[in-house]
MMTF fields as JSON, N, C-alpha, C and O atoms, coordinates in Angstrom:
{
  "mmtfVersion": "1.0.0",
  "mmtfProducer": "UNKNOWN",
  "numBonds": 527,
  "numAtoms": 528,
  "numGroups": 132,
  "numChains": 1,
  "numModels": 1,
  "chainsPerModel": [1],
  "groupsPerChain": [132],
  "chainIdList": ["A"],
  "bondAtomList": [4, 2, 8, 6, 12, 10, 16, 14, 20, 18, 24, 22, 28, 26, 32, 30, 36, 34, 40, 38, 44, 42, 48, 46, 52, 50, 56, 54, 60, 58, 64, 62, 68, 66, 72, 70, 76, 74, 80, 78, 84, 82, 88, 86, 92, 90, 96, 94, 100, 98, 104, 102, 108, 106, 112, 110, 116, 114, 120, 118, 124, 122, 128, 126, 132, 130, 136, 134, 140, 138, 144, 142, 148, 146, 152, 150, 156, 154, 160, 158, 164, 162, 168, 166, 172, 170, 176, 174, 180, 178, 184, 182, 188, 186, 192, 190, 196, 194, 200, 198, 204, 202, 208, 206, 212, 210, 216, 214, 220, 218, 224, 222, 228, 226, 232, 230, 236, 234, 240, 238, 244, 242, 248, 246, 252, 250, 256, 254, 260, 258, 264, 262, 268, 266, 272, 270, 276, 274, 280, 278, 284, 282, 288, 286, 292, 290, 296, 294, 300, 298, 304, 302, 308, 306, 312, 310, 316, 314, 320, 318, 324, 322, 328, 326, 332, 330, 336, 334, 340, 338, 344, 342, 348, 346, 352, 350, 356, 354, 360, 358, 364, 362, 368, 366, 372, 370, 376, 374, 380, 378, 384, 382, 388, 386, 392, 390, 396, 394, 400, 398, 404, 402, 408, 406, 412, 410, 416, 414, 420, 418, 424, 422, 428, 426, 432, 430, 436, 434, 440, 438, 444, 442, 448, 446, 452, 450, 456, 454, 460, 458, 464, 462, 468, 466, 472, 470, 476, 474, 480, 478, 484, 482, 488, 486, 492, 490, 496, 494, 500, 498, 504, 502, 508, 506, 512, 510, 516, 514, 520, 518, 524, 522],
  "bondOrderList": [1, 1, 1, 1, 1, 1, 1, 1, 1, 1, 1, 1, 1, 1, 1, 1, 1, 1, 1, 1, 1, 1, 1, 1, 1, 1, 1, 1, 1, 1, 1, 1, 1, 1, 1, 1, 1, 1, 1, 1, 1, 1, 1, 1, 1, 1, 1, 1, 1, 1, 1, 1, 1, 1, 1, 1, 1, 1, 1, 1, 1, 1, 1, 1, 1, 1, 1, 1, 1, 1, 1, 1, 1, 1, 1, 1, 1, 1, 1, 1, 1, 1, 1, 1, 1, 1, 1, 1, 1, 1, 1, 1, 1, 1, 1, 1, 1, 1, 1, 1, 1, 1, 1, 1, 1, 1, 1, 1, 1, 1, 1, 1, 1, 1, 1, 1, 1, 1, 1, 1, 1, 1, 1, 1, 1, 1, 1, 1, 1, 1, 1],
  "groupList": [{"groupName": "UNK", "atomNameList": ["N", "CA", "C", "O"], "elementList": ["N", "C", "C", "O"], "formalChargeList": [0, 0, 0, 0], "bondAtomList": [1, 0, 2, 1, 3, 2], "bondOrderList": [1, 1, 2], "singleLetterCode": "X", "chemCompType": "L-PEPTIDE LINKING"}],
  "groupTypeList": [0, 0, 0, 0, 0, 0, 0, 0, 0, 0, 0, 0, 0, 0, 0, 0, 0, 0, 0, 0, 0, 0, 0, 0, 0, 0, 0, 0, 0, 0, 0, 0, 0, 0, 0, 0, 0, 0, 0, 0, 0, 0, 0, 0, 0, 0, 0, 0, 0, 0, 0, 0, 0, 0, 0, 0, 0, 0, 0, 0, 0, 0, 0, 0, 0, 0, 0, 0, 0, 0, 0, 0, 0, 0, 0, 0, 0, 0, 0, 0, 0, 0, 0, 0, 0, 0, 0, 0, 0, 0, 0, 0, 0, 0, 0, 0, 0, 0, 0, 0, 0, 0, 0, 0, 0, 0, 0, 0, 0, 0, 0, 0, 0, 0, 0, 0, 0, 0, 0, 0, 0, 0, 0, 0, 0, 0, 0, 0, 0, 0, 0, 0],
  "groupIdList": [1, 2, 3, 4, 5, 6, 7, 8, 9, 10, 11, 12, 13, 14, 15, 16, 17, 18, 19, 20, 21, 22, 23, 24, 25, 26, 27, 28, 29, 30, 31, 32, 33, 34, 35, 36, 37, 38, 39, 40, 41, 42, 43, 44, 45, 46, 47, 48, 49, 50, 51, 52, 53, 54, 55, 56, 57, 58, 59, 60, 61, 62, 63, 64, 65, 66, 67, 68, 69, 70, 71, 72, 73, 74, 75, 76, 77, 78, 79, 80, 81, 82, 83, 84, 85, 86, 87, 88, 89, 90, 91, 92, 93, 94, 95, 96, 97, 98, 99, 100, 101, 102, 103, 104, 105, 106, 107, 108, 109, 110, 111, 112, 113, 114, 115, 116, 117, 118, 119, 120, 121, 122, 123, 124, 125, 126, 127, 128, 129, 130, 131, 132],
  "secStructList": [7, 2, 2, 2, 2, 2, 2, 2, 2, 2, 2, 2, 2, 2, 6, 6, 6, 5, 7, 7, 7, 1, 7, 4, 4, 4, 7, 7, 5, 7, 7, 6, 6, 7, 7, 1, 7, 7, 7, 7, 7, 2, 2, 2, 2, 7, 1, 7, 7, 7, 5, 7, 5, 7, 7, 7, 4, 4, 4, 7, 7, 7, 7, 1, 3, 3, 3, 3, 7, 1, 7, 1, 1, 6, 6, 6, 3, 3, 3, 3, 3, 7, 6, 6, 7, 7, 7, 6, 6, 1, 7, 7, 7, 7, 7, 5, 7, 1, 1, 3, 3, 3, 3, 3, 1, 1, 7, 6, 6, 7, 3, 3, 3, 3, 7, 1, 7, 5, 3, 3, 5, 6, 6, 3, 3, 3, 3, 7, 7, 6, 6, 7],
  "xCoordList": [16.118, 15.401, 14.114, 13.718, 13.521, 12.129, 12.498, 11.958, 13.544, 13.849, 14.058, 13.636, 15.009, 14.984, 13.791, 13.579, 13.192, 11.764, 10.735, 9.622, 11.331, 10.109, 10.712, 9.982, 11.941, 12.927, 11.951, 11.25, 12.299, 11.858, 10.722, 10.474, 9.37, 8.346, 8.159, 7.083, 8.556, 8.738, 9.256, 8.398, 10.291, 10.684, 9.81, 9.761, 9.149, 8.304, 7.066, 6.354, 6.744, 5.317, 6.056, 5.091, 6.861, 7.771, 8.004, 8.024, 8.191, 7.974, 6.937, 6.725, 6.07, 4.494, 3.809, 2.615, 4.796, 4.277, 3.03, 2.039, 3.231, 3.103, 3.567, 4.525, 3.055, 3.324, 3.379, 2.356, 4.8, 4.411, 4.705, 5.862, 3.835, 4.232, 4.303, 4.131, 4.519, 4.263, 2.901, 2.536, 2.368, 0.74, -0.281, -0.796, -0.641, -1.284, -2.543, -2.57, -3.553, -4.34, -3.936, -4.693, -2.536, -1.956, -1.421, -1.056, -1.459, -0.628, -1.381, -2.58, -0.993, -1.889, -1.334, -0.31, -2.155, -1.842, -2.108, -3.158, -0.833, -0.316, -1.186, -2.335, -0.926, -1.739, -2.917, -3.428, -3.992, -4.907, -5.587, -6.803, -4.504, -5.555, -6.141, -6.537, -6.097, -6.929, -6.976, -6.151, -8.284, -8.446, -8.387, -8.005, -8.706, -9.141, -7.516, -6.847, -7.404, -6.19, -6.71, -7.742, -5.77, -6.079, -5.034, -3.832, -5.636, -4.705, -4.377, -5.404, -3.22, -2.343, -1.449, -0.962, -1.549, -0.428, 1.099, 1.174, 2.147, 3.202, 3.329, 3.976, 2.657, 2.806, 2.245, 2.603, 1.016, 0.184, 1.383, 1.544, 2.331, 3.343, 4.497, 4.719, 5.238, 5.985, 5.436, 5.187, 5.133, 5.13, 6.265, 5.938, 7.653, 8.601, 9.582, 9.817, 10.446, 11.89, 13.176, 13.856, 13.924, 14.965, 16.15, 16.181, 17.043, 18.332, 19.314, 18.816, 20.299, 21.471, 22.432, 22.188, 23.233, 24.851, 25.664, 25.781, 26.189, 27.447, 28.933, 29.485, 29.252, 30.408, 31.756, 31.911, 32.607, 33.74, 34.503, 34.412, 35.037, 36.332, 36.934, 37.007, 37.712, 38.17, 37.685, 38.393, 36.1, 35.351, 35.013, 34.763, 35.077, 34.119, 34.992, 36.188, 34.268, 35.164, 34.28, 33.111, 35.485, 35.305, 34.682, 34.755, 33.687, 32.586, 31.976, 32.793, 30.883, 29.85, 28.402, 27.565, 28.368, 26.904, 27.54, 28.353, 27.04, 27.187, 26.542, 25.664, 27.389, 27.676, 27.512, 28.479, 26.189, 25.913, 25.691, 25.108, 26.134, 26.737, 26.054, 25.258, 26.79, 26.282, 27.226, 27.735, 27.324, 28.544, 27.416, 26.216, 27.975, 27.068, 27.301, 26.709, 28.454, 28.845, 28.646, 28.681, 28.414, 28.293, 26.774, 26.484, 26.245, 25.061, 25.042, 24.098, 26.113, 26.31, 27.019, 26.873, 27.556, 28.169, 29.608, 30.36, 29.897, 31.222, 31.932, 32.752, 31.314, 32.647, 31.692, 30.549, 32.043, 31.505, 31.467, 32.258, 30.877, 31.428, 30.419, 29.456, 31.004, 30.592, 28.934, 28.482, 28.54, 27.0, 27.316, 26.518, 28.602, 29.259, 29.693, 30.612, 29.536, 30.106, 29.527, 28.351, 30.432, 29.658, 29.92, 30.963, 28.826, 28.979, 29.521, 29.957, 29.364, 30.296, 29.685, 30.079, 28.766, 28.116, 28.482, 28.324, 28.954, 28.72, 27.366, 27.136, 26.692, 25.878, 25.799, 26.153, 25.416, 25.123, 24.919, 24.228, 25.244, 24.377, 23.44, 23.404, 22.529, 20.94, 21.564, 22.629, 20.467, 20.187, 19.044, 17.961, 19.149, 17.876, 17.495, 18.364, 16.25, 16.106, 16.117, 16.062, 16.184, 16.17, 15.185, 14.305, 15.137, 13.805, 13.543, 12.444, 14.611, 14.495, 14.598, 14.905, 14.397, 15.148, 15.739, 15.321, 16.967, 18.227, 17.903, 17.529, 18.381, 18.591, 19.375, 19.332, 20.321, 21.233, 20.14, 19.255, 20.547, 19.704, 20.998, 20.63, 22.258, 23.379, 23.509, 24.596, 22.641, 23.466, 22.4, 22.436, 21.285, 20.259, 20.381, 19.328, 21.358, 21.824, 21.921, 22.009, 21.99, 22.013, 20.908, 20.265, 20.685, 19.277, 18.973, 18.838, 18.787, 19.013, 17.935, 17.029, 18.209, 17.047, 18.262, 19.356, 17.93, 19.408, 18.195, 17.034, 18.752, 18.199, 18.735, 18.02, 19.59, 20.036, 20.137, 20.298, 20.001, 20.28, 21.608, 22.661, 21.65, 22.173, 22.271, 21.309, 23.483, 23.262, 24.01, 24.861, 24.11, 23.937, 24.415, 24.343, 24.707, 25.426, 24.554, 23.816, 24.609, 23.97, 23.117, 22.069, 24.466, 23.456, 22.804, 22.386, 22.072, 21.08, 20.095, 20.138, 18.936, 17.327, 16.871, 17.206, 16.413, 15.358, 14.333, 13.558, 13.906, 12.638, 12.332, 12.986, 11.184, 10.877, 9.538, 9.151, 8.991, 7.423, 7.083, 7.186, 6.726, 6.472, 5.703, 5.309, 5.374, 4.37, 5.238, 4.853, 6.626, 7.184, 8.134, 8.935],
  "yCoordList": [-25.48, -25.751, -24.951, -24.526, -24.755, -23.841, -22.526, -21.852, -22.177, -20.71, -20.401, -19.514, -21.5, -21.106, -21.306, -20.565, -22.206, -22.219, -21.179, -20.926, -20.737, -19.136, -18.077, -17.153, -17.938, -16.886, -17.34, -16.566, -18.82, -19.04, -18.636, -18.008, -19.055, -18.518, -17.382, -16.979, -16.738, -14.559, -14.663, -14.614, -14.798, -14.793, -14.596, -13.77, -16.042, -16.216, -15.435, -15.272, -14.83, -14.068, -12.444, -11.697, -11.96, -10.7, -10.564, -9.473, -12.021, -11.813, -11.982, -11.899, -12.221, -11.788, -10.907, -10.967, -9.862, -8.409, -8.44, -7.711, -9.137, -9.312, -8.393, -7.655, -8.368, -7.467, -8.67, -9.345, -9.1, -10.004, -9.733, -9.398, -9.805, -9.623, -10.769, -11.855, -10.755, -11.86, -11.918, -12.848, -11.28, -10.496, -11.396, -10.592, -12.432, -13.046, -11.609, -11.102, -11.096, -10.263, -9.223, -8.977, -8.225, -7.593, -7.594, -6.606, -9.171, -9.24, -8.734, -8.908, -8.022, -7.309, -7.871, -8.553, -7.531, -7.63, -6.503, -5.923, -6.37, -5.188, -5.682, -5.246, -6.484, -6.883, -7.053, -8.031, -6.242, -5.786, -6.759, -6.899, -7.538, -8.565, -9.908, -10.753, -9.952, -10.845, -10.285, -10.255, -9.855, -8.333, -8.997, -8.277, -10.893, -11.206, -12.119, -12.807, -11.847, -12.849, -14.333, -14.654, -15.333, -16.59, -17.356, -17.093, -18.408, -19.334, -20.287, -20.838, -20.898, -21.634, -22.351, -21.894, -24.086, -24.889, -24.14, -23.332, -24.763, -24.494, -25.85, -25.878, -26.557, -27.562, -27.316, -27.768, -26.322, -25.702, -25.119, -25.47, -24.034, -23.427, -24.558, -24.589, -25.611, -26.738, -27.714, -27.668, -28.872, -30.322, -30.991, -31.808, -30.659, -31.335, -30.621, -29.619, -31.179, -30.585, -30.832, -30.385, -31.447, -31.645, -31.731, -30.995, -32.337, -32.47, -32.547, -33.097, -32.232, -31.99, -33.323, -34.206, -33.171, -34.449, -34.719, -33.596, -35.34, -35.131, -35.564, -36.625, -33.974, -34.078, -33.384, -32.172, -34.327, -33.924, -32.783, -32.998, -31.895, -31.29, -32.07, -31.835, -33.336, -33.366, -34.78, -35.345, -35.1, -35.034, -34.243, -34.664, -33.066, -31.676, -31.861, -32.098, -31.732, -31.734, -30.223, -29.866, -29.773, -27.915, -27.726, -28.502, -26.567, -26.682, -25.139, -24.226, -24.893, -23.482, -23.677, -22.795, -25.108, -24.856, -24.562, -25.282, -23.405, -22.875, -24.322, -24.904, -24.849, -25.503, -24.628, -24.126, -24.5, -23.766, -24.717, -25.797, -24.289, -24.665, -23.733, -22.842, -24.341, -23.015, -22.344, -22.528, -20.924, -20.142, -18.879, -18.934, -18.128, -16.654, -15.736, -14.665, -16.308, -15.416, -16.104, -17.284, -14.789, -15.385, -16.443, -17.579, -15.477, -16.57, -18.01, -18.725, -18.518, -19.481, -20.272, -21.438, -19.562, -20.605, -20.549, -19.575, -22.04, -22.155, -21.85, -20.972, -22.921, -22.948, -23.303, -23.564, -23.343, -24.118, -25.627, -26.321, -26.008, -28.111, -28.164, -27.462, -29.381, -29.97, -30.607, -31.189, -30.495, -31.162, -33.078, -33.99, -33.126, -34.649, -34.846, -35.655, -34.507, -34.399, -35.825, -35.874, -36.747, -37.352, -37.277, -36.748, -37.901, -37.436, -38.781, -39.695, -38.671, -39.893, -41.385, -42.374, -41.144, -42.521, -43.112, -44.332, -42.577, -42.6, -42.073, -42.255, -41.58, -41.02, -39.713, -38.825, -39.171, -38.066, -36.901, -37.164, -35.588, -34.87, -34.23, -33.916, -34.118, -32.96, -32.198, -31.74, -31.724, -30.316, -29.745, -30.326, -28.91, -28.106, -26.863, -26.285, -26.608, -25.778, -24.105, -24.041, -22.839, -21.711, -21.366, -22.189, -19.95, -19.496, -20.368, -20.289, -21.295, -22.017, -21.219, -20.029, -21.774, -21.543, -22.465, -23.602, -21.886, -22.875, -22.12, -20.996, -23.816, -23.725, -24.423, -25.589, -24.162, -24.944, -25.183, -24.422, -27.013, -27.46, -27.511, -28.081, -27.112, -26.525, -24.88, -24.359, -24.202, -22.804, -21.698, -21.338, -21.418, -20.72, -19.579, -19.258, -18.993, -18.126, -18.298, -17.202, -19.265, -19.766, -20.14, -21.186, -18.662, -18.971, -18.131, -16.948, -18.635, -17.95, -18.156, -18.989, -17.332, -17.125, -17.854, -17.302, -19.194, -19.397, -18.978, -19.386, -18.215, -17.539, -18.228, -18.223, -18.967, -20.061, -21.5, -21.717, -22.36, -23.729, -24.145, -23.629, -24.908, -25.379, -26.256, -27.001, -26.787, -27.804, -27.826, -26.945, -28.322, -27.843, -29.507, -30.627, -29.21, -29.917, -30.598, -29.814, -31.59, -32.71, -32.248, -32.654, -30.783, -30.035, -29.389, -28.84, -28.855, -27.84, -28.607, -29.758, -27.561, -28.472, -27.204, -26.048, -27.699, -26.781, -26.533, -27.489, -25.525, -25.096, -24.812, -23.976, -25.677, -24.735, -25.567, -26.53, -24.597, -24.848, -24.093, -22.896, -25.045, -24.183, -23.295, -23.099, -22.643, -21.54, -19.944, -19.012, -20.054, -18.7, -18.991, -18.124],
  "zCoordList": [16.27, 15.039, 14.976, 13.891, 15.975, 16.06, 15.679, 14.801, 16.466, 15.715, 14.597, 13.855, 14.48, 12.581, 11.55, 10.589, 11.833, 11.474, 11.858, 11.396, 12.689, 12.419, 11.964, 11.605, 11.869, 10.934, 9.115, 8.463, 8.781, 7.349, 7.116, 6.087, 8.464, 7.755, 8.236, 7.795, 8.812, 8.624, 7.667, 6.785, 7.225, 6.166, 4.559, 3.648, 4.949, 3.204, 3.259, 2.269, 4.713, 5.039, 4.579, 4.421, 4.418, 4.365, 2.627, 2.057, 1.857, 0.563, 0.251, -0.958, 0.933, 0.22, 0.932, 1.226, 1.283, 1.422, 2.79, 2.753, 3.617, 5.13, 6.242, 6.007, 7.283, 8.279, 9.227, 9.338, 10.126, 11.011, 12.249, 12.501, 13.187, 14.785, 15.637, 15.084, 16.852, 17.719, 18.191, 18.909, 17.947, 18.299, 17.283, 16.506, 17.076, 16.166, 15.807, 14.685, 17.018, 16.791, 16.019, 15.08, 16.177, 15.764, 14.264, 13.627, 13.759, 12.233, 11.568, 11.785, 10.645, 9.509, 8.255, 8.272, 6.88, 5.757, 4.691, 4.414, 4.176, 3.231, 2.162, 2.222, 1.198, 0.284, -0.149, 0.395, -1.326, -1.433, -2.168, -2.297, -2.723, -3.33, -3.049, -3.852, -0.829, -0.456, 1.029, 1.941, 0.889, 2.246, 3.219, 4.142, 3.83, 5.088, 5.305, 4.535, 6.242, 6.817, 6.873, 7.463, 6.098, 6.139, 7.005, 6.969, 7.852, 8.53, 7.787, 7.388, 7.288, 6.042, 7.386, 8.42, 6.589, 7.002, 6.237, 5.311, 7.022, 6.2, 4.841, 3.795, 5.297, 4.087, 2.936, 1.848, 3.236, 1.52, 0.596, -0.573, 1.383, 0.582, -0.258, -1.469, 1.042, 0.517, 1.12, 2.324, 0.265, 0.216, 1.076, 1.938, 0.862, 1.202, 1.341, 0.664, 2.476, 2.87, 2.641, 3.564, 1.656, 1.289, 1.993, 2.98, 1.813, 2.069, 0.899, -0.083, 0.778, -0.244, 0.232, 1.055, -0.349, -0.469, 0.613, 1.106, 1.184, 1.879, 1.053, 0.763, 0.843, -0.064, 0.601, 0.756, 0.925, 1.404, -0.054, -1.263, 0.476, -0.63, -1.057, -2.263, -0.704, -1.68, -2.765, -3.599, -2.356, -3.44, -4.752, -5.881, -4.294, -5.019, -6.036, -5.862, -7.474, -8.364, -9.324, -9.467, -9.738, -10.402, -11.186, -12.139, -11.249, -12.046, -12.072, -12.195, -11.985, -12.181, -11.216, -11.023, -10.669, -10.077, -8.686, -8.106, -8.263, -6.147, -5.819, -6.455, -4.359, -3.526, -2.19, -1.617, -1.757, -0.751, 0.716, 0.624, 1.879, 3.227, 3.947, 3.65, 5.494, 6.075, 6.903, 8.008, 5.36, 6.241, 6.147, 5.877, 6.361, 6.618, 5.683, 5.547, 4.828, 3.935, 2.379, 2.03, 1.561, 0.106, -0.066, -0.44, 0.362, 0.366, 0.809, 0.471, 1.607, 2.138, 0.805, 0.439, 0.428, -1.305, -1.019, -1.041, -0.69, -0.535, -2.036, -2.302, -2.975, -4.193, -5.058, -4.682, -6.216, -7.395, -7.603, -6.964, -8.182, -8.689, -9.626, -9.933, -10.056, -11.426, -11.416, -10.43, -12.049, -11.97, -12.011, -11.792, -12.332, -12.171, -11.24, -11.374, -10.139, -8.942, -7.79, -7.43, -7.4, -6.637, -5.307, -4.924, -4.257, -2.933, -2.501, -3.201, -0.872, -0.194, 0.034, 0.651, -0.597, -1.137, -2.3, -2.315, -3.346, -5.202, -5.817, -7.013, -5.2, -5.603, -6.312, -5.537, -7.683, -8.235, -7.527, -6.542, -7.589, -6.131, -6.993, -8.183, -5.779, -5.991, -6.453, -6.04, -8.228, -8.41, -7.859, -7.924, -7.445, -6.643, -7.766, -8.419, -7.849, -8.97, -8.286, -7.058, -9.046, -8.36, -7.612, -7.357, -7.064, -6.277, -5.032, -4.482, -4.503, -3.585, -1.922, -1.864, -1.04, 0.452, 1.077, 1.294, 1.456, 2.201, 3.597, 3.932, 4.484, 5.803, 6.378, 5.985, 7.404, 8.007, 9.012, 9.402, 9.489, 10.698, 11.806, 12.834, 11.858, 13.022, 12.657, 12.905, 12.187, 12.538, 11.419, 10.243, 12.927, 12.982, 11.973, 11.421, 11.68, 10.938, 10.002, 9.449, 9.133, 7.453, 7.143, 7.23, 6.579, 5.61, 4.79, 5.101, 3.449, 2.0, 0.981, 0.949, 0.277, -0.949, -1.965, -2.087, -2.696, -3.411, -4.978, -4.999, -6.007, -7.376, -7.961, -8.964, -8.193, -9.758, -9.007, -7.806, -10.018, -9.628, -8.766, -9.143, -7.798, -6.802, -6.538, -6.72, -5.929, -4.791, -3.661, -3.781, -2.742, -0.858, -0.237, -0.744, 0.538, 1.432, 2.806, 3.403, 3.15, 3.587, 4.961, 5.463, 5.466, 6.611, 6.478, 7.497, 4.791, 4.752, 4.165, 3.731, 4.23, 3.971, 2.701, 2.442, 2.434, 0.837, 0.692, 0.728, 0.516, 0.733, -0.954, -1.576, -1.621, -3.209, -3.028, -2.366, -4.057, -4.164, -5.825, -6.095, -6.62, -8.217, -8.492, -9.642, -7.541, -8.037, -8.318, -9.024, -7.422, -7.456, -8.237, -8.586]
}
């Protein structure tokens, strides 16, 4: 889990045009429009960490919103389903809004920029914050 948590935030330090090393002395910043390096919680960026549905297949019922997992492929988007879709509770599932970040908490390797609305599966976590 630590690893993947420092993949995400290289990650979100790399879209805001960051230089990151293991070298704390060494990190520099590309960006001109705040010359001094600031030390930031990860909680200033997100408030909260999300979890998605646990929806068996042959729950999933057919639709247009990505149903993202954690495969490595396709942006981790298994299939489509219905925004009526319920999970293995009866419960409605999360819409997650775009501009988000997905993470699998089994498989260090799933981790995505998801660009349209979504929803994700019970082993990934969400990363969004309204400013981007």
């Amino acid at each position: 889990m630590v690893a993947s948590a420092c993949k995400i935030i290289e990650g979100l330090l790399a879209i805001h045009e960051f230089t990151v090393t293991r070298d704390a002395e060494s990190t520099q910043r590309q960006s001109p429009s705040t010359p001094a390096w600031e030390q930031r919680k990860f909680s200033d960026f997100y408030k909260t960490v999300e979890s998605g549905n646990r929806l068996p297949k042959a729950m999933m019922e057919e639709g247009n919103l990505p149903y993202v997992v954690a495969r490595l492929t396709n942006n981790g988007i298994e299939g489509f389903i219905s925004k009526e879709s319920r999970d293995f509770n009866g419960n409605k599932v999360k819409i997650f809004p775009e501009n988000s970040i997905t993470f699998s908490i089994d498989n260090p390797d799933a981790i995505f920029v998801q660009c349209e609305r979504f929803c994700t599966s019970n082993i990934m976590r969400v990363l969004h914050n309204d400013y981007y």
